[in-house]
Amino acid sequence: MKNILILLTIGLIFTSCRDYRKGDPRIMTKDKMLDGSCRYTWEGDGMRETFEDDCDAYKVGDKIPWDK
C-alpha cells in the first residue's frame, strides 16, 4: 500500500509540473474592469503578462498577434 501511495504522489507531481509558458503566447484569462474595458492575461514564450483592451478584442485561448 505504501508503494502505491508513493507512486501516485510522484505521478501527481509530474503531471502538475507542466510548463504552461512554453509555446505561442495565448490569452489565459479575461477579467472585466469597472470602466468597461477588460484585463487580459497571456502566457507563452516563457513569459506571463497582462494588458487592457476592449472587451470584444480577444477571447480566452486566442493567440496574441504580434511580430517577433
mmCIF file of the N, C-alpha and C atoms, coordinates in Angstrom:
data_MODEL
# 
_entry.id   MODEL 
# 
loop_
_atom_site.group_PDB 
_atom_site.id 
_atom_site.type_symbol 
_atom_site.label_atom_id 
_atom_site.label_alt_id 
_atom_site.label_comp_id 
_atom_site.label_asym_id 
_atom_site.label_entity_id 
_atom_site.label_seq_id 
_atom_site.pdbx_PDB_ins_code 
_atom_site.Cartn_x 
_atom_site.Cartn_y 
_atom_site.Cartn_z 
_atom_site.occupancy 
_atom_site.B_iso_or_equiv 
_atom_site.pdbx_formal_charge 
_atom_site.auth_seq_id 
_atom_site.auth_comp_id 
_atom_site.auth_asym_id 
_atom_site.auth_atom_id 
_atom_site.pdbx_PDB_model_num 
ATOM 1   N N  . MET A 1 1  ? 0.813   -1.193 0.000   1.00 0.00 ? 1  MET A N  1 
ATOM 2   C CA . MET A 1 1  ? 0.000   0.000  0.000   1.00 0.00 ? 1  MET A CA 1 
ATOM 3   C C  . MET A 1 1  ? 0.863   1.267  0.000   1.00 0.00 ? 1  MET A C  1 
ATOM 4   N N  . LYS A 1 2  ? 1.949   1.230  0.764   1.00 0.00 ? 2  LYS A N  1 
ATOM 5   C CA . LYS A 1 2  ? 2.841   2.385  0.841   1.00 0.00 ? 2  LYS A CA 1 
ATOM 6   C C  . LYS A 1 2  ? 3.465   2.682  -0.528  1.00 0.00 ? 2  LYS A C  1 
ATOM 7   N N  . ASN A 1 3  ? 3.836   1.635  -1.273  1.00 0.00 ? 3  ASN A N  1 
ATOM 8   C CA . ASN A 1 3  ? 4.423   1.815  -2.595  1.00 0.00 ? 3  ASN A CA 1 
ATOM 9   C C  . ASN A 1 3  ? 3.430   2.458  -3.564  1.00 0.00 ? 3  ASN A C  1 
ATOM 10  N N  . ILE A 1 4  ? 2.177   2.092  -3.462  1.00 0.00 ? 4  ILE A N  1 
ATOM 11  C CA . ILE A 1 4  ? 1.157   2.673  -4.339  1.00 0.00 ? 4  ILE A CA 1 
ATOM 12  C C  . ILE A 1 4  ? 0.993   4.157  -4.050  1.00 0.00 ? 4  ILE A C  1 
ATOM 13  N N  . LEU A 1 5  ? 0.974   4.530  -2.776  1.00 0.00 ? 5  LEU A N  1 
ATOM 14  C CA . LEU A 1 5  ? 0.866   5.941  -2.412  1.00 0.00 ? 5  LEU A CA 1 
ATOM 15  C C  . LEU A 1 5  ? 2.060   6.744  -2.911  1.00 0.00 ? 5  LEU A C  1 
ATOM 16  N N  . ILE A 1 6  ? 3.239   6.173  -2.814  1.00 0.00 ? 6  ILE A N  1 
ATOM 17  C CA . ILE A 1 6  ? 4.443   6.856  -3.298  1.00 0.00 ? 6  ILE A CA 1 
ATOM 18  C C  . ILE A 1 6  ? 4.372   7.042  -4.808  1.00 0.00 ? 6  ILE A C  1 
ATOM 19  N N  . LEU A 1 7  ? 3.973   6.009  -5.536  1.00 0.00 ? 7  LEU A N  1 
ATOM 20  C CA . LEU A 1 7  ? 3.857   6.111  -6.994  1.00 0.00 ? 7  LEU A CA 1 
ATOM 21  C C  . LEU A 1 7  ? 2.786   7.122  -7.397  1.00 0.00 ? 7  LEU A C  1 
ATOM 22  N N  . LEU A 1 8  ? 1.658   7.131  -6.715  1.00 0.00 ? 8  LEU A N  1 
ATOM 23  C CA . LEU A 1 8  ? 0.608   8.104  -7.016  1.00 0.00 ? 8  LEU A CA 1 
ATOM 24  C C  . LEU A 1 8  ? 1.073   9.531  -6.746  1.00 0.00 ? 8  LEU A C  1 
ATOM 25  N N  . THR A 1 9  ? 1.803   9.720  -5.659  1.00 0.00 ? 9  THR A N  1 
ATOM 26  C CA . THR A 1 9  ? 2.327   11.042 -5.335  1.00 0.00 ? 9  THR A CA 1 
ATOM 27  C C  . THR A 1 9  ? 3.320   11.518 -6.388  1.00 0.00 ? 9  THR A C  1 
ATOM 28  N N  . ILE A 1 10 ? 4.218   10.658 -6.796  1.00 0.00 ? 10 ILE A N  1 
ATOM 29  C CA . ILE A 1 10 ? 5.195   11.018 -7.832  1.00 0.00 ? 10 ILE A CA 1 
ATOM 30  C C  . ILE A 1 10 ? 4.486   11.318 -9.142  1.00 0.00 ? 10 ILE A C  1 
ATOM 31  N N  . GLY A 1 11 ? 3.508   10.511 -9.509  1.00 0.00 ? 11 GLY A N  1 
ATOM 32  C CA . GLY A 1 11 ? 2.750   10.755 -10.738 1.00 0.00 ? 11 GLY A CA 1 
ATOM 33  C C  . GLY A 1 11 ? 2.007   12.074 -10.696 1.00 0.00 ? 11 GLY A C  1 
ATOM 34  N N  . LEU A 1 12 ? 1.429   12.405 -9.555  1.00 0.00 ? 12 LEU A N  1 
ATOM 35  C CA . LEU A 1 12 ? 0.726   13.672 -9.400  1.00 0.00 ? 12 LEU A CA 1 
ATOM 36  C C  . LEU A 1 12 ? 1.678   14.851 -9.519  1.00 0.00 ? 12 LEU A C  1 
ATOM 37  N N  . ILE A 1 13 ? 2.848   14.737 -8.958  1.00 0.00 ? 13 ILE A N  1 
ATOM 38  C CA . ILE A 1 13 ? 3.843   15.813 -9.049  1.00 0.00 ? 13 ILE A CA 1 
ATOM 39  C C  . ILE A 1 13 ? 4.256   16.036 -10.500 1.00 0.00 ? 13 ILE A C  1 
ATOM 40  N N  . PHE A 1 14 ? 4.524   14.965 -11.238 1.00 0.00 ? 14 PHE A N  1 
ATOM 41  C CA . PHE A 1 14 ? 4.945   15.115 -12.625 1.00 0.00 ? 14 PHE A CA 1 
ATOM 42  C C  . PHE A 1 14 ? 3.845   15.682 -13.512 1.00 0.00 ? 14 PHE A C  1 
ATOM 43  N N  . THR A 1 15 ? 2.607   15.321 -13.275 1.00 0.00 ? 15 THR A N  1 
ATOM 44  C CA . THR A 1 15 ? 1.524   15.833 -14.119 1.00 0.00 ? 15 THR A CA 1 
ATOM 45  C C  . THR A 1 15 ? 1.162   17.260 -13.774 1.00 0.00 ? 15 THR A C  1 
ATOM 46  N N  . SER A 1 16 ? 1.431   17.709 -12.547 1.00 0.00 ? 16 SER A N  1 
ATOM 47  C CA . SER A 1 16 ? 1.093   19.078 -12.173 1.00 0.00 ? 16 SER A CA 1 
ATOM 48  C C  . SER A 1 16 ? 2.217   20.060 -12.471 1.00 0.00 ? 16 SER A C  1 
ATOM 49  N N  . CYS A 1 17 ? 3.385   19.604 -12.876 1.00 0.00 ? 17 CYS A N  1 
ATOM 50  C CA . CYS A 1 17 ? 4.532   20.479 -13.110 1.00 0.00 ? 17 CYS A CA 1 
ATOM 51  C C  . CYS A 1 17 ? 4.738   20.797 -14.583 1.00 0.00 ? 17 CYS A C  1 
ATOM 52  N N  . ARG A 1 18 ? 3.671   20.907 -15.338 1.00 0.00 ? 18 ARG A N  1 
ATOM 53  C CA . ARG A 1 18 ? 3.839   21.228 -16.758 1.00 0.00 ? 18 ARG A CA 1 
ATOM 54  C C  . ARG A 1 18 ? 4.234   22.694 -16.905 1.00 0.00 ? 18 ARG A C  1 
ATOM 55  N N  . ASP A 1 19 ? 4.985   23.007 -17.921 1.00 0.00 ? 19 ASP A N  1 
ATOM 56  C CA . ASP A 1 19 ? 5.419   24.378 -18.156 1.00 0.00 ? 19 ASP A CA 1 
ATOM 57  C C  . ASP A 1 19 ? 4.415   25.038 -19.089 1.00 0.00 ? 19 ASP A C  1 
ATOM 58  N N  . TYR A 1 20 ? 3.461   25.757 -18.506 1.00 0.00 ? 20 TYR A N  1 
ATOM 59  C CA . TYR A 1 20 ? 2.383   26.352 -19.281 1.00 0.00 ? 20 TYR A CA 1 
ATOM 60  C C  . TYR A 1 20 ? 2.817   27.605 -20.027 1.00 0.00 ? 20 TYR A C  1 
ATOM 61  N N  . ARG A 1 21 ? 4.052   28.035 -19.842 1.00 0.00 ? 21 ARG A N  1 
ATOM 62  C CA . ARG A 1 21 ? 4.502   29.254 -20.507 1.00 0.00 ? 21 ARG A CA 1 
ATOM 63  C C  . ARG A 1 21 ? 5.303   28.970 -21.772 1.00 0.00 ? 21 ARG A C  1 
ATOM 64  N N  . LYS A 1 22 ? 5.364   27.725 -22.206 1.00 0.00 ? 22 LYS A N  1 
ATOM 65  C CA . LYS A 1 22 ? 6.059   27.410 -23.447 1.00 0.00 ? 22 LYS A CA 1 
ATOM 66  C C  . LYS A 1 22 ? 5.094   27.541 -24.612 1.00 0.00 ? 22 LYS A C  1 
ATOM 67  N N  . GLY A 1 23 ? 5.644   27.779 -25.794 1.00 0.00 ? 23 GLY A N  1 
ATOM 68  C CA . GLY A 1 23 ? 4.816   27.829 -26.992 1.00 0.00 ? 23 GLY A CA 1 
ATOM 69  C C  . GLY A 1 23 ? 4.353   29.230 -27.324 1.00 0.00 ? 23 GLY A C  1 
ATOM 70  N N  . ASP A 1 24 ? 3.438   29.306 -28.279 1.00 0.00 ? 24 ASP A N  1 
ATOM 71  C CA . ASP A 1 24 ? 2.912   30.587 -28.735 1.00 0.00 ? 24 ASP A CA 1 
ATOM 72  C C  . ASP A 1 24 ? 2.134   31.272 -27.617 1.00 0.00 ? 24 ASP A C  1 
ATOM 73  N N  . PRO A 1 25 ? 2.268   32.592 -27.518 1.00 0.00 ? 25 PRO A N  1 
ATOM 74  C CA . PRO A 1 25 ? 1.524   33.334 -26.499 1.00 0.00 ? 25 PRO A CA 1 
ATOM 75  C C  . PRO A 1 25 ? 0.022   33.242 -26.744 1.00 0.00 ? 25 PRO A C  1 
ATOM 76  N N  . ARG A 1 26 ? -0.726  32.922 -25.686 1.00 0.00 ? 26 ARG A N  1 
ATOM 77  C CA . ARG A 1 26 ? -2.184  32.796 -25.767 1.00 0.00 ? 26 ARG A CA 1 
ATOM 78  C C  . ARG A 1 26 ? -2.839  33.500 -24.585 1.00 0.00 ? 26 ARG A C  1 
ATOM 79  N N  . ILE A 1 27 ? -4.049  33.999 -24.818 1.00 0.00 ? 27 ILE A N  1 
ATOM 80  C CA . ILE A 1 27 ? -4.837  34.618 -23.763 1.00 0.00 ? 27 ILE A CA 1 
ATOM 81  C C  . ILE A 1 27 ? -5.277  33.523 -22.794 1.00 0.00 ? 27 ILE A C  1 
ATOM 82  N N  . MET A 1 28 ? -4.987  33.707 -21.504 1.00 0.00 ? 28 MET A N  1 
ATOM 83  C CA . MET A 1 28 ? -5.342  32.716 -20.492 1.00 0.00 ? 28 MET A CA 1 
ATOM 84  C C  . MET A 1 28 ? -6.549  33.150 -19.666 1.00 0.00 ? 28 MET A C  1 
ATOM 85  N N  . THR A 1 29 ? -6.658  34.449 -19.343 1.00 0.00 ? 29 THR A N  1 
ATOM 86  C CA . THR A 1 29 ? -7.797  34.939 -18.571 1.00 0.00 ? 29 THR A CA 1 
ATOM 87  C C  . THR A 1 29 ? -8.293  36.254 -19.142 1.00 0.00 ? 29 THR A C  1 
ATOM 88  N N  . LYS A 1 30 ? -9.565  36.528 -18.884 1.00 0.00 ? 30 LYS A N  1 
ATOM 89  C CA . LYS A 1 30 ? -10.200 37.774 -19.320 1.00 0.00 ? 30 LYS A CA 1 
ATOM 90  C C  . LYS A 1 30 ? -11.051 38.265 -18.153 1.00 0.00 ? 30 LYS A C  1 
ATOM 91  N N  . ASP A 1 31 ? -10.699 39.429 -17.596 1.00 0.00 ? 31 ASP A N  1 
ATOM 92  C CA . ASP A 1 31 ? -11.405 39.988 -16.446 1.00 0.00 ? 31 ASP A CA 1 
ATOM 93  C C  . ASP A 1 31 ? -11.998 41.333 -16.826 1.00 0.00 ? 31 ASP A C  1 
ATOM 94  N N  . LYS A 1 32 ? -13.291 41.510 -16.606 1.00 0.00 ? 32 LYS A N  1 
ATOM 95  C CA . LYS A 1 32 ? -13.963 42.770 -16.920 1.00 0.00 ? 32 LYS A CA 1 
ATOM 96  C C  . LYS A 1 32 ? -13.682 43.788 -15.826 1.00 0.00 ? 32 LYS A C  1 
ATOM 97  N N  . MET A 1 33 ? -13.292 44.989 -16.224 1.00 0.00 ? 33 MET A N  1 
ATOM 98  C CA . MET A 1 33 ? -12.973 46.068 -15.301 1.00 0.00 ? 33 MET A CA 1 
ATOM 99  C C  . MET A 1 33 ? -14.207 46.960 -15.108 1.00 0.00 ? 33 MET A C  1 
ATOM 100 N N  . LEU A 1 34 ? -14.204 47.793 -14.081 1.00 0.00 ? 34 LEU A N  1 
ATOM 101 C CA . LEU A 1 34 ? -15.339 48.673 -13.794 1.00 0.00 ? 34 LEU A CA 1 
ATOM 102 C C  . LEU A 1 34 ? -15.551 49.738 -14.860 1.00 0.00 ? 34 LEU A C  1 
ATOM 103 N N  . ASP A 1 35 ? -14.483 50.134 -15.556 1.00 0.00 ? 35 ASP A N  1 
ATOM 104 C CA . ASP A 1 35 ? -14.607 51.182 -16.575 1.00 0.00 ? 35 ASP A CA 1 
ATOM 105 C C  . ASP A 1 35 ? -15.082 50.641 -17.924 1.00 0.00 ? 35 ASP A C  1 
ATOM 106 N N  . GLY A 1 36 ? -15.398 49.353 -18.008 1.00 0.00 ? 36 GLY A N  1 
ATOM 107 C CA . GLY A 1 36 ? -15.906 48.769 -19.251 1.00 0.00 ? 36 GLY A CA 1 
ATOM 108 C C  . GLY A 1 36 ? -14.862 48.087 -20.104 1.00 0.00 ? 36 GLY A C  1 
ATOM 109 N N  . SER A 1 37 ? -13.590 48.274 -19.787 1.00 0.00 ? 37 SER A N  1 
ATOM 110 C CA . SER A 1 37 ? -12.541 47.576 -20.528 1.00 0.00 ? 37 SER A CA 1 
ATOM 111 C C  . SER A 1 37 ? -12.301 46.208 -19.893 1.00 0.00 ? 37 SER A C  1 
ATOM 112 N N  . CYS A 1 38 ? -11.435 45.426 -20.503 1.00 0.00 ? 38 CYS A N  1 
ATOM 113 C CA . CYS A 1 38 ? -11.107 44.112 -19.969 1.00 0.00 ? 38 CYS A CA 1 
ATOM 114 C C  . CYS A 1 38 ? -9.608  43.995 -19.758 1.00 0.00 ? 38 CYS A C  1 
ATOM 115 N N  . ARG A 1 39 ? -9.211  43.284 -18.713 1.00 0.00 ? 39 ARG A N  1 
ATOM 116 C CA . ARG A 1 39 ? -7.804  42.991 -18.461 1.00 0.00 ? 39 ARG A CA 1 
ATOM 117 C C  . ARG A 1 39 ? -7.568  41.545 -18.877 1.00 0.00 ? 39 ARG A C  1 
ATOM 118 N N  . TYR A 1 40 ? -6.625  41.371 -19.800 1.00 0.00 ? 40 TYR A N  1 
ATOM 119 C CA . TYR A 1 40 ? -6.276  40.053 -20.317 1.00 0.00 ? 40 TYR A CA 1 
ATOM 120 C C  . TYR A 1 40 ? -4.931  39.619 -19.740 1.00 0.00 ? 40 TYR A C  1 
ATOM 121 N N  . THR A 1 41 ? -4.798  38.341 -19.454 1.00 0.00 ? 41 THR A N  1 
ATOM 122 C CA . THR A 1 41 ? -3.521  37.754 -19.055 1.00 0.00 ? 41 THR A CA 1 
ATOM 123 C C  . THR A 1 41 ? -3.127  36.767 -20.130 1.00 0.00 ? 41 THR A C  1 
ATOM 124 N N  . TRP A 1 42 ? -1.903  36.908 -20.627 1.00 0.00 ? 42 TRP A N  1 
ATOM 125 C CA . TRP A 1 42 ? -1.409  35.965 -21.634 1.00 0.00 ? 42 TRP A CA 1 
ATOM 126 C C  . TRP A 1 42 ? -0.162  35.278 -21.114 1.00 0.00 ? 42 TRP A C  1 
ATOM 127 N N  . GLU A 1 43 ? 0.065   34.069 -21.633 1.00 0.00 ? 43 GLU A N  1 
ATOM 128 C CA . GLU A 1 43 ? 1.250   33.296 -21.287 1.00 0.00 ? 43 GLU A CA 1 
ATOM 129 C C  . GLU A 1 43 ? 1.806   32.667 -22.547 1.00 0.00 ? 43 GLU A C  1 
ATOM 130 N N  . GLY A 1 44 ? 3.131   32.613 -22.627 1.00 0.00 ? 44 GLY A N  1 
ATOM 131 C CA . GLY A 1 44 ? 3.799   31.984 -23.752 1.00 0.00 ? 44 GLY A CA 1 
ATOM 132 C C  . GLY A 1 44 ? 5.187   32.543 -23.936 1.00 0.00 ? 44 GLY A C  1 
ATOM 133 N N  . ASP A 1 45 ? 6.008   31.835 -24.704 1.00 0.00 ? 45 ASP A N  1 
ATOM 134 C CA . ASP A 1 45 ? 7.400   32.238 -24.949 1.00 0.00 ? 45 ASP A CA 1 
ATOM 135 C C  . ASP A 1 45 ? 8.156   32.477 -23.647 1.00 0.00 ? 45 ASP A C  1 
ATOM 136 N N  . GLY A 1 46 ? 7.805   31.724 -22.593 1.00 0.00 ? 46 GLY A N  1 
ATOM 137 C CA . GLY A 1 46 ? 8.489   31.854 -21.316 1.00 0.00 ? 46 GLY A CA 1 
ATOM 138 C C  . GLY A 1 46 ? 8.096   33.065 -20.505 1.00 0.00 ? 46 GLY A C  1 
ATOM 139 N N  . MET A 1 47 ? 6.995   33.744 -20.869 1.00 0.00 ? 47 MET A N  1 
ATOM 140 C CA . MET A 1 47 ? 6.580   34.961 -20.175 1.00 0.00 ? 47 MET A CA 1 
ATOM 141 C C  . MET A 1 47 ? 5.120   34.879 -19.775 1.00 0.00 ? 47 MET A C  1 
ATOM 142 N N  . ARG A 1 48 ? 4.752   35.759 -18.859 1.00 0.00 ? 48 ARG A N  1 
ATOM 143 C CA . ARG A 1 48 ? 3.359   35.938 -18.463 1.00 0.00 ? 48 ARG A CA 1 
ATOM 144 C C  . ARG A 1 48 ? 3.149   37.421 -18.222 1.00 0.00 ? 48 ARG A C  1 
ATOM 145 N N  . GLU A 1 49 ? 2.192   38.031 -18.906 1.00 0.00 ? 49 GLU A N  1 
ATOM 146 C CA . GLU A 1 49 ? 1.945   39.467 -18.812 1.00 0.00 ? 49 GLU A CA 1 
ATOM 147 C C  . GLU A 1 49 ? 0.445   39.739 -18.827 1.00 0.00 ? 49 GLU A C  1 
ATOM 148 N N  . THR A 1 50 ? 0.066   40.958 -18.452 1.00 0.00 ? 50 THR A N  1 
ATOM 149 C CA . THR A 1 50 ? -1.323  41.400 -18.548 1.00 0.00 ? 50 THR A CA 1 
ATOM 150 C C  . THR A 1 50 ? -1.374  42.676 -19.372 1.00 0.00 ? 50 THR A C  1 
ATOM 151 N N  . PHE A 1 51 ? -2.540  42.942 -19.970 1.00 0.00 ? 51 PHE A N  1 
ATOM 152 C CA . PHE A 1 51 ? -2.783  44.186 -20.686 1.00 0.00 ? 51 PHE A CA 1 
ATOM 153 C C  . PHE A 1 51 ? -4.276  44.456 -20.675 1.00 0.00 ? 51 PHE A C  1 
ATOM 154 N N  . GLU A 1 52 ? -4.661  45.699 -20.951 1.00 0.00 ? 52 GLU A N  1 
ATOM 155 C CA . GLU A 1 52 ? -6.065  46.073 -21.009 1.00 0.00 ? 52 GLU A CA 1 
ATOM 156 C C  . GLU A 1 52 ? -6.427  46.459 -22.442 1.00 0.00 ? 52 GLU A C  1 
ATOM 157 N N  . ASP A 1 53 ? -7.649  46.111 -22.831 1.00 0.00 ? 53 ASP A N  1 
ATOM 158 C CA . ASP A 1 53 ? -8.140  46.401 -24.173 1.00 0.00 ? 53 ASP A CA 1 
ATOM 159 C C  . ASP A 1 53 ? -9.662  46.337 -24.146 1.00 0.00 ? 53 ASP A C  1 
ATOM 160 N N  . ASP A 1 54 ? -10.285 46.598 -25.300 1.00 0.00 ? 54 ASP A N  1 
ATOM 161 C CA . ASP A 1 54 ? -11.735 46.468 -25.403 1.00 0.00 ? 54 ASP A CA 1 
ATOM 162 C C  . ASP A 1 54 ? -12.142 45.031 -25.108 1.00 0.00 ? 54 ASP A C  1 
ATOM 163 N N  . CYS A 1 55 ? -13.335 44.866 -24.559 1.00 0.00 ? 55 CYS A N  1 
ATOM 164 C CA . CYS A 1 55 ? -13.773 43.524 -24.159 1.00 0.00 ? 55 CYS A CA 1 
ATOM 165 C C  . CYS A 1 55 ? -14.106 42.623 -25.340 1.00 0.00 ? 55 CYS A C  1 
ATOM 166 N N  . ASP A 1 56 ? -14.309 43.194 -26.509 1.00 0.00 ? 56 ASP A N  1 
ATOM 167 C CA . ASP A 1 56 ? -14.612 42.350 -27.662 1.00 0.00 ? 56 ASP A CA 1 
ATOM 168 C C  . ASP A 1 56 ? -13.376 42.073 -28.511 1.00 0.00 ? 56 ASP A C  1 
ATOM 169 N N  . ALA A 1 57 ? -12.195 42.444 -28.017 1.00 0.00 ? 57 ALA A N  1 
ATOM 170 C CA . ALA A 1 57 ? -10.975 42.305 -28.810 1.00 0.00 ? 57 ALA A CA 1 
ATOM 171 C C  . ALA A 1 57 ? -10.462 40.866 -28.863 1.00 0.00 ? 57 ALA A C  1 
ATOM 172 N N  . TYR A 1 58 ? -10.497 40.144 -27.742 1.00 0.00 ? 58 TYR A N  1 
ATOM 173 C CA . TYR A 1 58 ? -9.933  38.794 -27.665 1.00 0.00 ? 58 TYR A CA 1 
ATOM 174 C C  . TYR A 1 58 ? -10.841 37.871 -26.870 1.00 0.00 ? 58 TYR A C  1 
ATOM 175 N N  . LYS A 1 59 ? -10.638 36.574 -27.047 1.00 0.00 ? 59 LYS A N  1 
ATOM 176 C CA . LYS A 1 59 ? -11.296 35.549 -26.250 1.00 0.00 ? 59 LYS A CA 1 
ATOM 177 C C  . LYS A 1 59 ? -10.206 34.713 -25.579 1.00 0.00 ? 59 LYS A C  1 
ATOM 178 N N  . VAL A 1 60 ? -10.561 34.021 -24.512 1.00 0.00 ? 60 VAL A N  1 
ATOM 179 C CA . VAL A 1 60 ? -9.623  33.102 -23.866 1.00 0.00 ? 60 VAL A CA 1 
ATOM 180 C C  . VAL A 1 60 ? -9.240  32.004 -24.845 1.00 0.00 ? 60 VAL A C  1 
ATOM 181 N N  . GLY A 1 61 ? -7.949  31.781 -24.990 1.00 0.00 ? 61 GLY A N  1 
ATOM 182 C CA . GLY A 1 61 ? -7.446  30.773 -25.924 1.00 0.00 ? 61 GLY A CA 1 
ATOM 183 C C  . GLY A 1 61 ? -6.917  31.356 -27.220 1.00 0.00 ? 61 GLY A C  1 
ATOM 184 N N  . ASP A 1 62 ? -7.230  32.641 -27.516 1.00 0.00 ? 62 ASP A N  1 
ATOM 185 C CA . ASP A 1 62 ? -6.732  33.267 -28.743 1.00 0.00 ? 62 ASP A CA 1 
ATOM 186 C C  . ASP A 1 62 ? -5.214  33.439 -28.680 1.00 0.00 ? 62 ASP A C  1 
ATOM 187 N N  . LYS A 1 63 ? -4.566  33.325 -29.848 1.00 0.00 ? 63 LYS A N  1 
ATOM 188 C CA . LYS A 1 63 ? -3.145  33.637 -29.945 1.00 0.00 ? 63 LYS A CA 1 
ATOM 189 C C  . LYS A 1 63 ? -2.957  35.150 -29.958 1.00 0.00 ? 63 LYS A C  1 
ATOM 190 N N  . ILE A 1 64 ? -1.841  35.593 -29.425 1.00 0.00 ? 64 ILE A N  1 
ATOM 191 C CA . ILE A 1 64 ? -1.515  37.027 -29.422 1.00 0.00 ? 64 ILE A CA 1 
ATOM 192 C C  . ILE A 1 64 ? -0.891  37.363 -30.778 1.00 0.00 ? 64 ILE A C  1 
ATOM 193 N N  . PRO A 1 65 ? -1.502  38.277 -31.525 1.00 0.00 ? 65 PRO A N  1 
ATOM 194 C CA . PRO A 1 65 ? -0.957  38.616 -32.851 1.00 0.00 ? 65 PRO A CA 1 
ATOM 195 C C  . PRO A 1 65 ? 0.074   39.744 -32.767 1.00 0.00 ? 65 PRO A C  1 
ATOM 196 N N  . TRP A 1 66 ? 1.332   39.397 -32.649 1.00 0.00 ? 66 TRP A N  1 
ATOM 197 C CA . TRP A 1 66 ? 2.379   40.412 -32.675 1.00 0.00 ? 66 TRP A CA 1 
ATOM 198 C C  . TRP A 1 66 ? 3.556   39.895 -33.478 1.00 0.00 ? 66 TRP A C  1 
ATOM 199 N N  . ASP A 1 67 ? 4.373   40.804 -33.924 1.00 0.00 ? 67 ASP A N  1 
ATOM 200 C CA . ASP A 1 67 ? 5.580   40.454 -34.686 1.00 0.00 ? 67 ASP A CA 1 
ATOM 201 C C  . ASP A 1 67 ? 6.714   40.239 -33.710 1.00 0.00 ? 67 ASP A C  1 
ATOM 202 N N  . LYS A 1 68 ? 7.500   39.213 -33.974 1.00 0.00 ? 68 LYS A N  1 
ATOM 203 C CA . LYS A 1 68 ? 8.670   38.944 -33.125 1.00 0.00 ? 68 LYS A CA 1 
ATOM 204 C C  . LYS A 1 68 ? 9.899   39.522 -33.760 1.00 0.00 ? 68 LYS A C  1 
# 
